[in-house]
Coordinates of C-alpha atoms in Angstrom, one line a residue:
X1 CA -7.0 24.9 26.1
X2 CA -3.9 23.2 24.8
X3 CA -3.1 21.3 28.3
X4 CA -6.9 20.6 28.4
X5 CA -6.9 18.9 25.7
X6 CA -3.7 16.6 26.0
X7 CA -5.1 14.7 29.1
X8 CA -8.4 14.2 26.9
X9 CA -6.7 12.5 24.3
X10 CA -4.1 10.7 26.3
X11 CA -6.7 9.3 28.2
X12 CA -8.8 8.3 25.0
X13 CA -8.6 4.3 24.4
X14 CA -8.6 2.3 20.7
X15 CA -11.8 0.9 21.3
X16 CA -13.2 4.3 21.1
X17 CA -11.4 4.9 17.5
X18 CA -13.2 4.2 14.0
X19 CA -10.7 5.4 11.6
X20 CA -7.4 3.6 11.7
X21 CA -5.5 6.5 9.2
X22 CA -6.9 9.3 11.7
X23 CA -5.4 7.2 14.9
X24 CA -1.9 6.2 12.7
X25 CA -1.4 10.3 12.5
X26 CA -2.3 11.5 15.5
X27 CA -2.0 8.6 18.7
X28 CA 1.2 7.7 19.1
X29 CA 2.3 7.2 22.4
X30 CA 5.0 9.1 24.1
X31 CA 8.3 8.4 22.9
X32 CA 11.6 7.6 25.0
X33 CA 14.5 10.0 24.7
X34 CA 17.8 8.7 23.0
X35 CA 19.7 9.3 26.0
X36 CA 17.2 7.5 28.8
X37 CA 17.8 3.9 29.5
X38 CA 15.9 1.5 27.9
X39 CA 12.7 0.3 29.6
X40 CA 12.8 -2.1 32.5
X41 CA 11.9 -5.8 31.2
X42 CA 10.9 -8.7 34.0
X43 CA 10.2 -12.2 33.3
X44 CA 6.6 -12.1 33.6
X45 CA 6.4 -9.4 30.3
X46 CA 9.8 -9.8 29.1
X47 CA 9.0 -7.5 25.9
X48 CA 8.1 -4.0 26.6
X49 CA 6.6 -3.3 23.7
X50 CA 8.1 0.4 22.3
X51 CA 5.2 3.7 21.1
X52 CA 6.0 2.4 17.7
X53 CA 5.1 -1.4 18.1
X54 CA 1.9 -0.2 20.2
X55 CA 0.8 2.2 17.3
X56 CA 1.5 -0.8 14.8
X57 CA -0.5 -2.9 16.6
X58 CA -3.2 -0.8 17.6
X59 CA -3.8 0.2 14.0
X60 CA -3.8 -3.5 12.6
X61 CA -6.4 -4.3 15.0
X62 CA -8.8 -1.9 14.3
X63 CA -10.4 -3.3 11.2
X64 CA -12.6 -1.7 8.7
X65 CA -14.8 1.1 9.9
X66 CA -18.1 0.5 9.5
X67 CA -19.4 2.9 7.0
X68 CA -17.1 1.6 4.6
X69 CA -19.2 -1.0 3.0
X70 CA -22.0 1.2 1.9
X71 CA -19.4 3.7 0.1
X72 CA -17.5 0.4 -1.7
X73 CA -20.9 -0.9 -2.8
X74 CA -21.6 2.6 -4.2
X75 CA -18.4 2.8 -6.1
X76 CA -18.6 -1.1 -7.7
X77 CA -21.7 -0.2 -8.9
X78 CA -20.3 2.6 -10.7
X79 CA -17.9 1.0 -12.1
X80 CA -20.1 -1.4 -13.0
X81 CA -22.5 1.0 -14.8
X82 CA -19.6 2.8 -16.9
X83 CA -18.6 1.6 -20.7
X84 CA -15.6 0.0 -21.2
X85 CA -14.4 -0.8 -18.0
X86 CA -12.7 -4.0 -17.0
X87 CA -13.0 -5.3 -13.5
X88 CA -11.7 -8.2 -11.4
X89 CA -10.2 -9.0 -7.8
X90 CA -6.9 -8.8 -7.0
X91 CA -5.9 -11.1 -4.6
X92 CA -2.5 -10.5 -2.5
X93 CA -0.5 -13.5 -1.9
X94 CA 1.3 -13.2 1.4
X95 CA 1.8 -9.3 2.5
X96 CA 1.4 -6.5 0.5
X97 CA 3.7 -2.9 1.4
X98 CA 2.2 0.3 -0.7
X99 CA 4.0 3.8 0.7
X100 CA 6.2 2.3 3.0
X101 CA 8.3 5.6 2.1
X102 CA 5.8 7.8 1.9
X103 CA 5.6 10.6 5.1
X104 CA 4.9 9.1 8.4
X105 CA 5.1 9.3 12.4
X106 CA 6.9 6.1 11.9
X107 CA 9.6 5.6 10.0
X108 CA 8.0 3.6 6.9
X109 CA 4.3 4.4 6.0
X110 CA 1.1 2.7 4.5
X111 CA -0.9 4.0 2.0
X112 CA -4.3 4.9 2.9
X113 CA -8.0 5.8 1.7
X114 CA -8.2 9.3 3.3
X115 CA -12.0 9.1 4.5
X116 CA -12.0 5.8 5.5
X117 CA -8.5 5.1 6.9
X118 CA -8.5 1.5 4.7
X119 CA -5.7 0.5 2.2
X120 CA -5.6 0.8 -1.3
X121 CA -3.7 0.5 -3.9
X122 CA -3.7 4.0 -6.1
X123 CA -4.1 3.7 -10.2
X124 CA -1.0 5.6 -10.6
X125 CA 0.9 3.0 -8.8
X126 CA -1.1 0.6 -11.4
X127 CA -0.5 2.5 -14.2
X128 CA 3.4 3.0 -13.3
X129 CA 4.0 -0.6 -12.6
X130 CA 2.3 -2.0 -15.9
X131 CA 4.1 1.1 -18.0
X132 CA 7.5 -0.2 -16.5
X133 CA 7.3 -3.9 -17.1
X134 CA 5.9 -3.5 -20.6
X135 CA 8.9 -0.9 -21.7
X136 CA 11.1 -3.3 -19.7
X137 CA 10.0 -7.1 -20.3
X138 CA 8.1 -6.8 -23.8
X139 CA 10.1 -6.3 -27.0
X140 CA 6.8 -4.7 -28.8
X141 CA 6.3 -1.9 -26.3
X142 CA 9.7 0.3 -25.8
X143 CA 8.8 3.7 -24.4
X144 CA 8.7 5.4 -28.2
X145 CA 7.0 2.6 -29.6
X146 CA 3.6 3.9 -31.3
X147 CA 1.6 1.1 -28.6
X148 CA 3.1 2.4 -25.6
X149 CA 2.5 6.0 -26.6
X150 CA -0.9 5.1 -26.7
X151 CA -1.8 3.1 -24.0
X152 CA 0.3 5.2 -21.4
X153 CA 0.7 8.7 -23.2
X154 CA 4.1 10.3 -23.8
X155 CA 5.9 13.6 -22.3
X156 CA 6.8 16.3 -24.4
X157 CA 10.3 15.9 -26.8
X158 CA 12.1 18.0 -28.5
X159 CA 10.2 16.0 -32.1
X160 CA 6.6 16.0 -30.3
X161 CA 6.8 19.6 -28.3
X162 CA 3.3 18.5 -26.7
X163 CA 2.0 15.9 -23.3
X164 CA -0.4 13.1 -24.4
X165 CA -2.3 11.4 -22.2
X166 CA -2.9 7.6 -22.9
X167 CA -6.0 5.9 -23.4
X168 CA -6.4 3.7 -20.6
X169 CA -7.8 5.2 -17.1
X170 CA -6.5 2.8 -14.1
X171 CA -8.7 3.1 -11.3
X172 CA -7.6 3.4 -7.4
X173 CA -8.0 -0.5 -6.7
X174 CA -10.2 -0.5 -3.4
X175 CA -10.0 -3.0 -0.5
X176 CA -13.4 -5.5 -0.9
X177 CA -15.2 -5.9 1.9
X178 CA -14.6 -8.9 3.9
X179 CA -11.8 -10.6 1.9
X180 CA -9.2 -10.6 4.6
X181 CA -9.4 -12.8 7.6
X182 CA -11.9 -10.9 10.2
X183 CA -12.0 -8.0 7.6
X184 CA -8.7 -6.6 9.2
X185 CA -6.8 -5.5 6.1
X186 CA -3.5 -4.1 7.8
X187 CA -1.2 -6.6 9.7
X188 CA 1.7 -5.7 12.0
X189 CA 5.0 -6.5 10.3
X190 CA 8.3 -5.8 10.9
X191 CA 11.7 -5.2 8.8
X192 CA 15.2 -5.9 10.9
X193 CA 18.3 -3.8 10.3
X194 CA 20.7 -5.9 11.5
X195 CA 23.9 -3.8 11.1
X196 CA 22.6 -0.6 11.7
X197 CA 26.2 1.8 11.8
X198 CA 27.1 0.3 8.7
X199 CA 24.5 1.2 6.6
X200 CA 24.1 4.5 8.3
X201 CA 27.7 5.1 6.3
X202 CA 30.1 4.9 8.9
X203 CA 33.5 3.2 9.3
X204 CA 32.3 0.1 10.9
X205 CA 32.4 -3.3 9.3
X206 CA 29.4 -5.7 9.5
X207 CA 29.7 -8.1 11.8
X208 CA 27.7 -11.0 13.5
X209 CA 27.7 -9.4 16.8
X210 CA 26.1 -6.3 15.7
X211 CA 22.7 -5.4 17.4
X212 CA 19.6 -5.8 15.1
X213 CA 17.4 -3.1 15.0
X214 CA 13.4 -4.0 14.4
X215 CA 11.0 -1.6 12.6
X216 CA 7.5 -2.1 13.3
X217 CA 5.7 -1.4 10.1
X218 CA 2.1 -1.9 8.5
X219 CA 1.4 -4.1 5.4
X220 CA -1.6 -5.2 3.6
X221 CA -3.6 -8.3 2.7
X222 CA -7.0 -9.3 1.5
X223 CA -8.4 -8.5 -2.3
X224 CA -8.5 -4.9 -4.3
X225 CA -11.0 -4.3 -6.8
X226 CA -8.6 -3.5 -10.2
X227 CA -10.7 -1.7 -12.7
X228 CA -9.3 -0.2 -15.8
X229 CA -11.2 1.4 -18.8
X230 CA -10.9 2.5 -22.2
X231 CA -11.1 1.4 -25.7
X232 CA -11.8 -2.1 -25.7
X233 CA -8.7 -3.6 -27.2
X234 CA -6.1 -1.7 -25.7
X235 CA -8.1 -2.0 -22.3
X236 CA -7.7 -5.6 -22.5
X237 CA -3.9 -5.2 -24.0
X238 CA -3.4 -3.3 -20.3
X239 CA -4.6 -5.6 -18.3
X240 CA -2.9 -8.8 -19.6
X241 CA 0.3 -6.6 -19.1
X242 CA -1.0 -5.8 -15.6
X243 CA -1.8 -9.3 -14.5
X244 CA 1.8 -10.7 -15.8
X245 CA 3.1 -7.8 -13.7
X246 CA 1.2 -8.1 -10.4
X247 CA 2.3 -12.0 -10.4
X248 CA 6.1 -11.2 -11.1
X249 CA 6.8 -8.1 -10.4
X250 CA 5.1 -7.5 -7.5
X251 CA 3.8 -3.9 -6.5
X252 CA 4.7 -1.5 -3.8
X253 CA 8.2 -1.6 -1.4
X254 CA 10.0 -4.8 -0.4
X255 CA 9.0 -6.9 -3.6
X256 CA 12.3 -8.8 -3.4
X257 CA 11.3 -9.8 -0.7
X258 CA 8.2 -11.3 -1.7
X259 CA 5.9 -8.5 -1.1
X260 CA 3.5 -7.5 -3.3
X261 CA 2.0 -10.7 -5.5
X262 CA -1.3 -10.5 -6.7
X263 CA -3.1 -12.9 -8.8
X264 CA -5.5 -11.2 -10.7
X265 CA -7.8 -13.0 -12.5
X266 CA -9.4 -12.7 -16.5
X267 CA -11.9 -9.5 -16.3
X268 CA -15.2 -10.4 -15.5
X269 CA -16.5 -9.7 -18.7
X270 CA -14.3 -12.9 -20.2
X271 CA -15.0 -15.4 -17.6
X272 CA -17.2 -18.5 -18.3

């Protein structure tokens, strides 16, 4: 059974695939041995692209599967339908990197809606970012301040023996449908180590003759639907913290590098 069903799905094609998360886990493409030489390169195709690249690649140009749409409408108008919750769109501004060191076939990782295969952004990654630039950027909300207790909860202490969960519920921001070019939400990216041995930990030096090494990886654009709900003036207290945090900040991996930006806009409750 198992040798019958290796040449089935080596033979199986992209075009044939709906679900970009499902062919990220499970279609890679052989990979080459350590010890065998590198793959033969000609001028006519002078970059053999490696398994990794061709996942990448493959993946980024899958786009969203169709029965997406339906379940994103469904869940706005939830949302939508709900008390006290704030909504807007989240735009990214450039590239966007969410579980890049989460568990992969590849070495770095995207976060991804499980039935669906599209990105999002989870609300604990919300909730973390916006706890950690308020406790570190705003004098009024240290981590034992009465505010921050509130809004984001509080572990047990030695003084307060019991978990508290904050008022605010942040929302998995989910990818709108159509808002990135061609409605393909992942792009191929890549990251270069360019002195590989050294930051491995061994005795060599960085130098400029070193040998770069490129890692394919997957990153996000387009717009996220941020909804967070609760009491109304410590809702609106959140998300003012979140949108200062989102344009400065940044959320997921590489934000020193740019990644990450979002503008996200006044609630759509407060716009005129």
């Amino acid at each position: 059974m198992i040798n019958g069903r290796r040449p089935a799905v080596q033979a199986m094609s992209v075009k044939q695939a709906e679900h970009p998360g499902l062919w990220l886990d499970k279609y890679i493409g052989p990979l080459r041995d350590p010890d065998d030489p590198p793959p033969r390169r000609s001028k006519s195709d002078p970059d053999v692209p490696t398994p990794q690249q061709r996942l990448v690649d493959e993946v980024a140009g899958m786009g969203v599967p169709v029965a997406y749409a339906p379940f994103y409408r469904r869940w706005e108008k939830t949302l939508h339908e709900q008390e006290g919750v704030l909504l807007a769109p989240a735009t990214v501004q450039g590239r966007m990197a969410v579980g890049l060191g989460a568990e992969s076939v590849l070495e770095t990782a995207v976060t991804l809606q499980r039935t669906y295969g599209v990105p999002y952004i989870p609300g604990s990654a919300l909730k973390g970012l916006t706890a950690a630039y308020a406790r570190q950027r705003l004098p009024d909300w240290k981590i034992d301040s009465a505010a921050y207790r509130i809004l984001f909860g509080a572990l047990k202490t030695e003084t307060d023996p019991l978990d508290t969960a904050g008022y605010i519920t942040f929302f998995d921001a989910l990818y709108i449908p159509g808002s990135a070019l061609a409605d393909h939400p992942l792009a191929p990216d890549v990251l270069t180590v360019h002195h590989p041995e050294y930051y491995q930990g061994k005795a060599v030096a960085p130098a400029d003759w070193d040998s770069p090494n490129p890692v394919p990886f997957l990153s996000a654009t387009g717009q996220y639907l941020v909804a967070l709900a609760g009491p109304d003036g410590w809702a609106r207290a959140a998300f003012d913290i979140l949108r200062l945090a989102l344009a400065t900040e940044g959320i997921g991996a590489k934000t020193s590098s740019g990644y990450g930006r979002l503008d996200l806009p006044l609630p759509e409750k407060e716009r005129h």
